[in-house]
PDB file of C-alpha atoms in Angstrom:
ATOM      1  CA  MET A   1    -126.503  29.857 -56.573  1.00  0.00           C
ATOM      2  CA  ALA A   2    -130.179  30.303 -55.685  1.00  0.00           C
ATOM      3  CA  ASP A   3    -131.141  33.419 -53.778  1.00  0.00           C
ATOM      4  CA  LEU A   4    -131.787  32.742 -50.124  1.00  0.00           C
ATOM      5  CA  GLU A   5    -134.259  34.969 -48.382  1.00  0.00           C
ATOM      6  CA  ILE A   6    -133.307  35.812 -44.794  1.00  0.00           C
ATOM      7  CA  PRO A   7    -136.592  36.306 -42.957  1.00  0.00           C
ATOM      8  CA  ASP A   8    -137.346  38.904 -40.295  1.00  0.00           C
ATOM      9  CA  SER A   9    -135.584  37.775 -37.134  1.00  0.00           C
ATOM     10  CA  THR A  10    -137.601  39.691 -34.568  1.00  0.00           C
ATOM     11  CA  ASP A  11    -139.549  36.613 -33.465  1.00  0.00           C
ATOM     12  CA  PRO A  12    -138.645  32.965 -32.814  1.00  0.00           C
ATOM     13  CA  ALA A  13    -140.180  31.761 -36.084  1.00  0.00           C
ATOM     14  CA  GLY A  14    -138.092  34.272 -38.021  1.00  0.00           C
ATOM     15  CA  ARG A  15    -134.921  33.297 -36.178  1.00  0.00           C
ATOM     16  CA  LEU A  16    -135.555  29.602 -36.818  1.00  0.00           C
ATOM     17  CA  ALA A  17    -136.217  30.277 -40.490  1.00  0.00           C
ATOM     18  CA  ALA A  18    -132.966  32.244 -40.651  1.00  0.00           C
ATOM     19  CA  ALA A  19    -131.105  29.294 -39.096  1.00  0.00           C
ATOM     20  CA  VAL A  20    -132.570  26.993 -41.758  1.00  0.00           C
ATOM     21  CA  ALA A  21    -131.550  29.421 -44.519  1.00  0.00           C
ATOM     22  CA  LEU A  22    -128.001  29.635 -43.145  1.00  0.00           C
ATOM     23  CA  ARG A  23    -127.742  25.844 -42.868  1.00  0.00           C
ATOM     24  CA  ARG A  24    -128.839  25.468 -46.501  1.00  0.00           C
ATOM     25  CA  LEU A  25    -126.306  28.086 -47.588  1.00  0.00           C
ATOM     26  CA  ALA A  26    -123.527  26.375 -45.614  1.00  0.00           C
ATOM     27  CA  ASP A  27    -124.431  23.013 -47.171  1.00  0.00           C
ATOM     28  CA  ARG A  28    -124.349  24.515 -50.666  1.00  0.00           C
ATOM     29  CA  LEU A  29    -120.989  26.192 -50.006  1.00  0.00           C
ATOM     30  CA  GLU A  30    -119.604  22.887 -48.731  1.00  0.00           C
ATOM     31  CA  ASP A  31    -120.907  21.055 -51.816  1.00  0.00           C
ATOM     32  CA  LEU A  32    -119.197  23.541 -54.125  1.00  0.00           C
ATOM     33  CA  ALA A  33    -115.929  23.542 -52.161  1.00  0.00           C
ATOM     34  CA  VAL A  34    -115.746  19.735 -52.030  1.00  0.00           C
ATOM     35  CA  GLU A  35    -116.396  19.479 -55.755  1.00  0.00           C
ATOM     36  CA  GLU A  36    -113.763  22.122 -56.517  1.00  0.00           C
ATOM     37  CA  ALA A  37    -111.210  20.402 -54.280  1.00  0.00           C
ATOM     38  CA  LEU A  38    -111.747  17.006 -55.896  1.00  0.00           C
ATOM     39  CA  ARG A  39    -111.638  18.468 -59.417  1.00  0.00           C
ATOM     40  CA  SER A  40    -108.342  20.125 -58.396  1.00  0.00           C
ATOM     41  CA  GLY A  41    -106.803  16.778 -57.496  1.00  0.00           C
ATOM     42  CA  TRP A  42    -107.426  16.608 -53.766  1.00  0.00           C
ATOM     43  CA  GLY A  43    -108.148  13.215 -52.296  1.00  0.00           C
ATOM     44  CA  TRP A  44    -110.862  12.263 -49.840  1.00  0.00           C
ATOM     45  CA  PRO A  45    -108.434  12.315 -46.871  1.00  0.00           C
ATOM     46  CA  GLN A  46    -107.434  15.931 -47.605  1.00  0.00           C
ATOM     47  CA  VAL A  47    -111.057  17.040 -47.973  1.00  0.00           C
ATOM     48  CA  ALA A  48    -112.055  15.216 -44.804  1.00  0.00           C
ATOM     49  CA  GLU A  49    -109.225  16.799 -42.812  1.00  0.00           C
ATOM     50  CA  ALA A  50    -110.139  20.275 -44.050  1.00  0.00           C
ATOM     51  CA  LEU A  51    -113.759  19.717 -43.003  1.00  0.00           C
ATOM     52  CA  GLY A  52    -112.867  18.119 -39.679  1.00  0.00           C
ATOM     53  CA  VAL A  53    -114.660  14.854 -40.439  1.00  0.00           C
ATOM     54  CA  THR A  54    -113.668  11.317 -41.408  1.00  0.00           C
ATOM     55  CA  ARG A  55    -112.922  10.300 -44.972  1.00  0.00           C
ATOM     56  CA  GLN A  56    -115.849   7.909 -44.800  1.00  0.00           C
ATOM     57  CA  ALA A  57    -118.236  10.669 -43.675  1.00  0.00           C
ATOM     58  CA  VAL A  58    -117.285  13.064 -46.462  1.00  0.00           C
ATOM     59  CA  HIS A  59    -117.403  10.290 -49.062  1.00  0.00           C
ATOM     60  CA  LYS A  60    -120.843   9.144 -47.894  1.00  0.00           C
ATOM     61  CA  LYS A  61    -122.186  12.696 -47.976  1.00  0.00           C
ATOM     62  CA  HIS A  62    -120.794  13.774 -51.358  1.00  0.00           C
ATOM     63  CA  ALA A  63    -119.810  10.833 -53.589  1.00  0.00           C
ATOM     64  CA  LYS A  64    -123.193  10.067 -55.150  1.00  0.00           C
ATOM     65  CA  ARG A  65    -123.824  13.715 -56.045  1.00  0.00           C
ATOM     66  CA  LEU A  66    -120.329  14.156 -57.461  1.00  0.00           C
ATOM     67  CA  ILE A  67    -120.577  11.039 -59.606  1.00  0.00           C
ATOM     68  CA  ALA A  68    -123.899  12.315 -60.964  1.00  0.00           C
ATOM     69  CA  ALA A  69    -122.185  15.648 -61.741  1.00  0.00           C
ATOM     70  CA  GLY A  70    -119.526  13.835 -63.759  1.00  0.00           C
ATOM     71  CA  VAL A  71    -116.664  14.321 -61.332  1.00  0.00           C
ATOM     72  CA  ARG A  72    -114.092  11.587 -61.716  1.00  0.00           C
ATOM     73  CA  LEU A  73    -113.368  10.319 -58.224  1.00  0.00           C
ATOM     74  CA  ARG A  74    -109.971   8.954 -57.317  1.00  0.00           C
ATOM     75  CA  ARG A  75    -109.603   5.749 -55.414  1.00  0.00           C
ATOM     76  CA  ARG A  76    -107.896   6.366 -52.086  1.00  0.00           C
TER      77      ARG A  76
END
């Protein structure tokens, strides 16, 4: 995983930059966890429930990237 630099948070610009860095880290962690779950045999409904979103939302967000990564996606 790429190193994320957490900027000085003593001013608003630093705090906003830190929020961006945390959001990017959270997105990367989600990407890895979704891929691991699907490679382990989970289905879209299980992943969606764990993330607190709809199956359609998680599929829309992750399917294209996972296909490109060579993950074999199950149909429903």
